Amino acid sequence: MIVDLNITEYIRSLMKEEKNDLSHIESEARVNHVPIVKPETKELLRTLVLLKKPMKILEVGAAVGFSSLYMNSYQPEGGTIITIERNEKRIKKAKENIKNQGKEEQITLLEGDAIEILKGLDGSFDLIFVDAAKGQYIHFLPDVLRLLAPDGFLFSDNVLQDGDVLESRFAVTRRNRTIHSRMREYLTMLTHTPELTTSVIPIGDGVSLTMKKNTEEM
């Protein structure tokens, strides 16, 4: 954990308990250890959606569909989401959850490898939420930035890897060194690319919030 447990527990104690149609989906996912957004990260994501009012959202990593359904519940009327997932078991559950919530017109689930699917997408998105395999973030980035609208936001979850990303590569286990180096490269790209403005925030497992500058206004 990258944040003191007492601080995390205090932040969570301030959250209003949500009792809605998505509560059981969230609870079931956490009980089954499905990697969905942490509660405090979820609230930050909600705040961003309410501030940005994105009509088009792209999500990389649907899991069981919870975060798509959650974001869509705060989008403006007519807002849509494209979400990507490759895990067959999670795809089945995500489809079921999306259908049960009556959101099949608003949320489109694309099945398969995100790297390949992203290459085939066009248009632009006001908000892109990346919450998938951490070692692949750097490979997603070229197409994610291509698809991100000017003044759009990229929200990347789990970027501090329980604090491992702060360590020397020799301090992490050998099997995690590739992920470690790729995430450090990803964060360096986000923070040193001129047309991007990025903040790395130590909340949950670490998030980065990136705005793509509108170069036409510069």
PDB file of C-alpha atoms in Angstrom:
ATOM      1  CA  MET A   1       0.000   0.000   0.000  1.00  0.00           C
ATOM      2  CA  ILE A   2       1.411   3.410  -0.989  1.00  0.00           C
ATOM      3  CA  VAL A   3      -0.738   5.462   1.416  1.00  0.00           C
ATOM      4  CA  ASP A   4      -0.769   5.049   5.188  1.00  0.00           C
ATOM      5  CA  LEU A   5      -3.554   2.616   6.081  1.00  0.00           C
ATOM      6  CA  ASN A   6      -4.997   4.993   8.675  1.00  0.00           C
ATOM      7  CA  ILE A   7      -5.240   7.774   6.096  1.00  0.00           C
ATOM      8  CA  THR A   8      -6.920   5.438   3.604  1.00  0.00           C
ATOM      9  CA  GLU A   9      -9.407   4.255   6.213  1.00  0.00           C
ATOM     10  CA  TYR A  10     -10.167   7.854   7.212  1.00  0.00           C
ATOM     11  CA  ILE A  11     -10.737   8.896   3.583  1.00  0.00           C
ATOM     12  CA  ARG A  12     -13.065   5.943   3.098  1.00  0.00           C
ATOM     13  CA  SER A  13     -14.948   6.822   6.291  1.00  0.00           C
ATOM     14  CA  LEU A  14     -15.813  10.197   4.752  1.00  0.00           C
ATOM     15  CA  MET A  15     -17.414   8.639   1.688  1.00  0.00           C
ATOM     16  CA  LYS A  16     -21.163   8.585   1.475  1.00  0.00           C
ATOM     17  CA  GLU A  17     -22.427   5.032   1.294  1.00  0.00           C
ATOM     18  CA  GLU A  18     -23.912   4.467  -2.125  1.00  0.00           C
ATOM     19  CA  LYS A  19     -26.995   2.302  -2.346  1.00  0.00           C
ATOM     20  CA  ASN A  20     -27.875   1.944  -5.994  1.00  0.00           C
ATOM     21  CA  ASP A  21     -28.196  -0.608  -8.766  1.00  0.00           C
ATOM     22  CA  LEU A  22     -24.400  -0.856  -9.040  1.00  0.00           C
ATOM     23  CA  SER A  23     -23.704  -1.567  -5.366  1.00  0.00           C
ATOM     24  CA  HIS A  24     -24.149  -5.319  -5.683  1.00  0.00           C
ATOM     25  CA  ILE A  25     -21.873  -5.424  -8.754  1.00  0.00           C
ATOM     26  CA  GLU A  26     -19.140  -3.597  -6.846  1.00  0.00           C
ATOM     27  CA  SER A  27     -19.556  -5.744  -3.721  1.00  0.00           C
ATOM     28  CA  GLU A  28     -19.502  -8.986  -5.691  1.00  0.00           C
ATOM     29  CA  ALA A  29     -16.386  -7.917  -7.587  1.00  0.00           C
ATOM     30  CA  ARG A  30     -14.502  -7.034  -4.407  1.00  0.00           C
ATOM     31  CA  VAL A  31     -15.509 -10.302  -2.700  1.00  0.00           C
ATOM     32  CA  ASN A  32     -14.273 -12.236  -5.739  1.00  0.00           C
ATOM     33  CA  HIS A  33     -11.033 -10.214  -5.927  1.00  0.00           C
ATOM     34  CA  VAL A  34     -11.828  -8.829  -9.363  1.00  0.00           C
ATOM     35  CA  PRO A  35      -9.413  -5.906  -9.947  1.00  0.00           C
ATOM     36  CA  ILE A  36     -11.850  -2.994 -10.029  1.00  0.00           C
ATOM     37  CA  VAL A  37     -11.061   0.561  -8.945  1.00  0.00           C
ATOM     38  CA  LYS A  38     -10.431   1.161  -5.268  1.00  0.00           C
ATOM     39  CA  PRO A  39     -13.156   3.200  -3.482  1.00  0.00           C
ATOM     40  CA  GLU A  40     -11.101   6.397  -3.205  1.00  0.00           C
ATOM     41  CA  THR A  41      -9.979   6.110  -6.838  1.00  0.00           C
ATOM     42  CA  LYS A  42     -13.577   5.594  -7.870  1.00  0.00           C
ATOM     43  CA  GLU A  43     -14.556   8.882  -6.211  1.00  0.00           C
ATOM     44  CA  LEU A  44     -11.777  10.758  -8.001  1.00  0.00           C
ATOM     45  CA  LEU A  45     -12.950   9.242 -11.284  1.00  0.00           C
ATOM     46  CA  ARG A  46     -16.519  10.335 -10.556  1.00  0.00           C
ATOM     47  CA  THR A  47     -15.356  13.883  -9.829  1.00  0.00           C
ATOM     48  CA  LEU A  48     -13.467  14.003 -13.123  1.00  0.00           C
ATOM     49  CA  VAL A  49     -16.489  12.782 -15.087  1.00  0.00           C
ATOM     50  CA  LEU A  50     -18.704  15.381 -13.420  1.00  0.00           C
ATOM     51  CA  LEU A  51     -16.185  18.159 -14.138  1.00  0.00           C
ATOM     52  CA  LYS A  52     -15.282  17.170 -17.691  1.00  0.00           C
ATOM     53  CA  LYS A  53     -18.791  16.063 -18.743  1.00  0.00           C
ATOM     54  CA  PRO A  54     -17.370  13.683 -21.368  1.00  0.00           C
ATOM     55  CA  MET A  55     -19.790  12.598 -24.079  1.00  0.00           C
ATOM     56  CA  LYS A  56     -17.404   9.902 -25.326  1.00  0.00           C
ATOM     57  CA  ILE A  57     -15.337   7.725 -22.999  1.00  0.00           C
ATOM     58  CA  LEU A  58     -12.889   4.972 -23.905  1.00  0.00           C
ATOM     59  CA  GLU A  59     -11.977   2.413 -21.258  1.00  0.00           C
ATOM     60  CA  VAL A  60      -9.086  -0.026 -21.577  1.00  0.00           C
ATOM     61  CA  GLY A  61      -9.831  -2.884 -19.185  1.00  0.00           C
ATOM     62  CA  ALA A  62     -13.529  -3.532 -18.619  1.00  0.00           C
ATOM     63  CA  ALA A  63     -13.182  -6.322 -16.026  1.00  0.00           C
ATOM     64  CA  VAL A  64     -16.834  -7.036 -15.109  1.00  0.00           C
ATOM     65  CA  GLY A  65     -18.145  -3.724 -16.439  1.00  0.00           C
ATOM     66  CA  PHE A  66     -18.431  -1.918 -13.111  1.00  0.00           C
ATOM     67  CA  SER A  67     -16.353   1.156 -13.908  1.00  0.00           C
ATOM     68  CA  SER A  68     -18.055   1.646 -17.280  1.00  0.00           C
ATOM     69  CA  LEU A  69     -21.462   1.498 -15.667  1.00  0.00           C
ATOM     70  CA  TYR A  70     -20.287   3.804 -12.890  1.00  0.00           C
ATOM     71  CA  MET A  71     -18.844   6.419 -15.257  1.00  0.00           C
ATOM     72  CA  ASN A  72     -21.890   6.266 -17.517  1.00  0.00           C
ATOM     73  CA  SER A  73     -24.159   6.999 -14.571  1.00  0.00           C
ATOM     74  CA  TYR A  74     -22.444  10.409 -14.258  1.00  0.00           C
ATOM     75  CA  GLN A  75     -22.067  11.202 -17.965  1.00  0.00           C
ATOM     76  CA  PRO A  76     -24.334  13.775 -19.599  1.00  0.00           C
ATOM     77  CA  GLU A  77     -27.457  12.389 -21.226  1.00  0.00           C
ATOM     78  CA  GLY A  78     -26.502  10.744 -24.500  1.00  0.00           C
ATOM     79  CA  GLY A  79     -22.989   9.926 -23.336  1.00  0.00           C
ATOM     80  CA  THR A  80     -21.438   6.695 -24.580  1.00  0.00           C
ATOM     81  CA  ILE A  81     -18.573   4.413 -23.599  1.00  0.00           C
ATOM     82  CA  ILE A  82     -16.434   1.962 -25.537  1.00  0.00           C
ATOM     83  CA  THR A  83     -14.722  -0.532 -23.240  1.00  0.00           C
ATOM     84  CA  ILE A  84     -12.209  -3.278 -24.034  1.00  0.00           C
ATOM     85  CA  GLU A  85     -11.647  -6.633 -22.325  1.00  0.00           C
ATOM     86  CA  ARG A  86      -9.842  -9.832 -23.297  1.00  0.00           C
ATOM     87  CA  ASN A  87     -10.566 -12.147 -20.350  1.00  0.00           C
ATOM     88  CA  GLU A  88     -13.378 -14.443 -21.475  1.00  0.00           C
ATOM     89  CA  LYS A  89     -14.789 -15.042 -18.012  1.00  0.00           C
ATOM     90  CA  ARG A  90     -14.904 -11.317 -17.274  1.00  0.00           C
ATOM     91  CA  ILE A  91     -16.356 -10.548 -20.700  1.00  0.00           C
ATOM     92  CA  LYS A  92     -19.277 -12.857 -19.973  1.00  0.00           C
ATOM     93  CA  LYS A  93     -19.928 -11.199 -16.607  1.00  0.00           C
ATOM     94  CA  ALA A  94     -19.507  -7.688 -18.019  1.00  0.00           C
ATOM     95  CA  LYS A  95     -22.049  -8.391 -20.769  1.00  0.00           C
ATOM     96  CA  GLU A  96     -24.463  -9.719 -18.174  1.00  0.00           C
ATOM     97  CA  ASN A  97     -24.035  -6.657 -15.943  1.00  0.00           C
ATOM     98  CA  ILE A  98     -24.384  -4.199 -18.815  1.00  0.00           C
ATOM     99  CA  LYS A  99     -27.506  -5.957 -20.070  1.00  0.00           C
ATOM    100  CA  ASN A 100     -29.072  -6.162 -16.606  1.00  0.00           C
ATOM    101  CA  GLN A 101     -28.572  -2.411 -16.176  1.00  0.00           C
ATOM    102  CA  GLY A 102     -30.181  -1.696 -19.553  1.00  0.00           C
ATOM    103  CA  LYS A 103     -27.037   0.007 -20.835  1.00  0.00           C
ATOM    104  CA  GLU A 104     -26.372  -1.913 -24.049  1.00  0.00           C
ATOM    105  CA  GLU A 105     -27.055   1.205 -26.145  1.00  0.00           C
ATOM    106  CA  GLN A 106     -24.702   3.365 -24.076  1.00  0.00           C
ATOM    107  CA  ILE A 107     -21.835   0.925 -23.438  1.00  0.00           C
ATOM    108  CA  THR A 108     -20.129  -1.049 -26.204  1.00  0.00           C
ATOM    109  CA  LEU A 109     -17.880  -3.900 -25.120  1.00  0.00           C
ATOM    110  CA  LEU A 110     -15.108  -4.839 -27.551  1.00  0.00           C
ATOM    111  CA  GLU A 111     -13.585  -8.277 -27.029  1.00  0.00           C
ATOM    112  CA  GLY A 112      -9.915  -9.016 -27.574  1.00  0.00           C
ATOM    113  CA  ASP A 113      -6.404  -7.684 -27.142  1.00  0.00           C
ATOM    114  CA  ALA A 114      -6.463  -3.959 -26.426  1.00  0.00           C
ATOM    115  CA  ILE A 115      -3.279  -3.249 -28.389  1.00  0.00           C
ATOM    116  CA  GLU A 116      -4.843  -4.566 -31.592  1.00  0.00           C
ATOM    117  CA  ILE A 117      -8.307  -3.107 -30.936  1.00  0.00           C
ATOM    118  CA  LEU A 118      -6.906   0.363 -30.231  1.00  0.00           C
ATOM    119  CA  LYS A 119      -5.121   0.370 -33.580  1.00  0.00           C
ATOM    120  CA  GLY A 120      -8.464  -0.138 -35.321  1.00  0.00           C
ATOM    121  CA  LEU A 121     -10.342   2.638 -33.531  1.00  0.00           C
ATOM    122  CA  ASP A 122     -10.770   6.122 -34.921  1.00  0.00           C
ATOM    123  CA  GLY A 123     -12.454   9.335 -33.875  1.00  0.00           C
ATOM    124  CA  SER A 124     -11.678  10.986 -30.546  1.00  0.00           C
ATOM    125  CA  PHE A 125     -12.635  10.576 -26.903  1.00  0.00           C
ATOM    126  CA  ASP A 126     -13.071  13.212 -24.213  1.00  0.00           C
ATOM    127  CA  LEU A 127     -11.888  10.856 -21.465  1.00  0.00           C
ATOM    128  CA  ILE A 128      -9.811   7.687 -21.657  1.00  0.00           C
ATOM    129  CA  PHE A 129      -9.576   5.442 -18.599  1.00  0.00           C
ATOM    130  CA  VAL A 130      -6.748   2.894 -18.609  1.00  0.00           C
ATOM    131  CA  ASP A 131      -7.053   0.120 -16.036  1.00  0.00           C
ATOM    132  CA  ALA A 132      -5.587  -3.016 -17.590  1.00  0.00           C
ATOM    133  CA  ALA A 133      -2.335  -5.011 -17.549  1.00  0.00           C
ATOM    134  CA  LYS A 134       0.246  -2.566 -16.185  1.00  0.00           C
ATOM    135  CA  GLY A 135       3.048  -3.901 -18.339  1.00  0.00           C
ATOM    136  CA  GLN A 136       1.070  -2.968 -21.462  1.00  0.00           C
ATOM    137  CA  TYR A 137       0.392   0.702 -20.651  1.00  0.00           C
ATOM    138  CA  ILE A 138       3.438   1.885 -22.583  1.00  0.00           C
ATOM    139  CA  HIS A 139       2.261  -0.111 -25.628  1.00  0.00           C
ATOM    140  CA  PHE A 140      -1.242   1.375 -25.399  1.00  0.00           C
ATOM    141  CA  LEU A 141       0.078   4.923 -25.226  1.00  0.00           C
ATOM    142  CA  PRO A 142       0.618   5.845 -28.925  1.00  0.00           C
ATOM    143  CA  ASP A 143      -2.953   4.960 -29.888  1.00  0.00           C
ATOM    144  CA  VAL A 144      -4.405   6.283 -26.648  1.00  0.00           C
ATOM    145  CA  LEU A 145      -2.861   9.686 -27.338  1.00  0.00           C
ATOM    146  CA  ARG A 146      -3.990   9.535 -30.970  1.00  0.00           C
ATOM    147  CA  LEU A 147      -7.555   8.897 -29.818  1.00  0.00           C
ATOM    148  CA  LEU A 148      -7.561  11.448 -26.990  1.00  0.00           C
ATOM    149  CA  ALA A 149      -9.339  14.655 -27.962  1.00  0.00           C
ATOM    150  CA  PRO A 150      -7.605  18.035 -27.535  1.00  0.00           C
ATOM    151  CA  ASP A 151      -8.278  19.155 -23.945  1.00  0.00           C
ATOM    152  CA  GLY A 152      -9.231  15.548 -23.196  1.00  0.00           C
ATOM    153  CA  PHE A 153      -8.117  13.657 -20.094  1.00  0.00           C
ATOM    154  CA  LEU A 154      -6.288  10.364 -19.721  1.00  0.00           C
ATOM    155  CA  PHE A 155      -6.832   8.693 -16.335  1.00  0.00           C
ATOM    156  CA  SER A 156      -4.364   5.854 -15.693  1.00  0.00           C
ATOM    157  CA  ASP A 157      -4.856   3.607 -12.667  1.00  0.00           C
ATOM    158  CA  ASN A 158      -2.373   1.516 -10.650  1.00  0.00           C
ATOM    159  CA  VAL A 159       0.686   3.436 -11.849  1.00  0.00           C
ATOM    160  CA  LEU A 160       2.665   3.235  -8.598  1.00  0.00           C
ATOM    161  CA  GLN A 161       2.374  -0.551  -8.283  1.00  0.00           C
ATOM    162  CA  ASP A 162       2.102  -0.706  -4.488  1.00  0.00           C
ATOM    163  CA  GLY A 163       5.223   1.466  -4.342  1.00  0.00           C
ATOM    164  CA  ASP A 164       7.384  -0.878  -6.434  1.00  0.00           C
ATOM    165  CA  VAL A 165       7.767   1.714  -9.180  1.00  0.00           C
ATOM    166  CA  LEU A 166       9.740   3.907  -6.760  1.00  0.00           C
ATOM    167  CA  GLU A 167      12.363   1.231  -6.172  1.00  0.00           C
ATOM    168  CA  SER A 168      15.498   0.331  -8.116  1.00  0.00           C
ATOM    169  CA  ARG A 169      14.736  -2.410 -10.650  1.00  0.00           C
ATOM    170  CA  PHE A 170      17.072  -4.648  -8.659  1.00  0.00           C
ATOM    171  CA  ALA A 171      14.930  -4.199  -5.545  1.00  0.00           C
ATOM    172  CA  VAL A 172      11.842  -5.726  -7.181  1.00  0.00           C
ATOM    173  CA  THR A 173      11.416  -9.418  -7.896  1.00  0.00           C
ATOM    174  CA  ARG A 174      12.874 -10.609 -11.178  1.00  0.00           C
ATOM    175  CA  ARG A 175       9.441 -11.512 -12.595  1.00  0.00           C
ATOM    176  CA  ASN A 176       8.225  -7.941 -12.004  1.00  0.00           C
ATOM    177  CA  ARG A 177      11.216  -6.110 -13.487  1.00  0.00           C
ATOM    178  CA  THR A 178       9.767  -5.787 -16.979  1.00  0.00           C
ATOM    179  CA  ILE A 179       6.525  -4.306 -15.632  1.00  0.00           C
ATOM    180  CA  HIS A 180       8.566  -2.027 -13.356  1.00  0.00           C
ATOM    181  CA  SER A 181      10.708  -0.628 -16.187  1.00  0.00           C
ATOM    182  CA  ARG A 182       7.752  -0.233 -18.534  1.00  0.00           C
ATOM    183  CA  MET A 183       5.701   1.672 -15.965  1.00  0.00           C
ATOM    184  CA  ARG A 184       8.588   4.004 -15.214  1.00  0.00           C
ATOM    185  CA  GLU A 185       8.942   4.619 -18.943  1.00  0.00           C
ATOM    186  CA  TYR A 186       5.186   5.248 -19.203  1.00  0.00           C
ATOM    187  CA  LEU A 187       5.218   7.828 -16.419  1.00  0.00           C
ATOM    188  CA  THR A 188       8.275   9.522 -17.902  1.00  0.00           C
ATOM    189  CA  MET A 189       6.518   9.809 -21.265  1.00  0.00           C
ATOM    190  CA  LEU A 190       3.409  11.287 -19.644  1.00  0.00           C
ATOM    191  CA  THR A 191       5.350  13.845 -17.637  1.00  0.00           C
ATOM    192  CA  HIS A 192       7.928  14.844 -20.285  1.00  0.00           C
ATOM    193  CA  THR A 193       5.894  14.980 -23.506  1.00  0.00           C
ATOM    194  CA  PRO A 194       5.431  18.692 -24.329  1.00  0.00           C
ATOM    195  CA  GLU A 195       1.777  18.489 -25.387  1.00  0.00           C
ATOM    196  CA  LEU A 196       0.775  16.722 -22.181  1.00  0.00           C
ATOM    197  CA  THR A 197       0.242  18.026 -18.650  1.00  0.00           C
ATOM    198  CA  THR A 198       0.336  15.263 -16.057  1.00  0.00           C
ATOM    199  CA  SER A 199      -0.086  14.920 -12.309  1.00  0.00           C
ATOM    200  CA  VAL A 200       0.787  11.669 -10.546  1.00  0.00           C
ATOM    201  CA  ILE A 201      -1.442  11.286  -7.502  1.00  0.00           C
ATOM    202  CA  PRO A 202      -0.698   8.904  -4.595  1.00  0.00           C
ATOM    203  CA  ILE A 203      -4.232   7.659  -4.083  1.00  0.00           C
ATOM    204  CA  GLY A 204      -5.371   4.044  -4.214  1.00  0.00           C
ATOM    205  CA  ASP A 205      -2.539   2.249  -6.002  1.00  0.00           C
ATOM    206  CA  GLY A 206      -1.451   5.492  -7.647  1.00  0.00           C
ATOM    207  CA  VAL A 207      -3.118   7.275 -10.544  1.00  0.00           C
ATOM    208  CA  SER A 208      -1.905   9.662 -13.194  1.00  0.00           C
ATOM    209  CA  LEU A 209      -4.159  12.341 -14.595  1.00  0.00           C
ATOM    210  CA  THR A 210      -3.055  13.684 -17.973  1.00  0.00           C
ATOM    211  CA  MET A 211      -4.532  16.484 -20.066  1.00  0.00           C
ATOM    212  CA  LYS A 212      -3.757  16.685 -23.766  1.00  0.00           C
ATOM    213  CA  LYS A 213      -3.164  20.328 -24.682  1.00  0.00           C
ATOM    214  CA  ASN A 214      -5.132  21.850 -27.523  1.00  0.00           C
ATOM    215  CA  THR A 215      -2.213  22.790 -29.793  1.00  0.00           C
ATOM    216  CA  GLU A 216      -4.494  24.875 -32.024  1.00  0.00           C
ATOM    217  CA  GLU A 217      -4.925  27.333 -29.153  1.00  0.00           C
ATOM    218  CA  MET A 218      -1.200  27.548 -28.391  1.00  0.00           C
TER     219      MET A 218
END
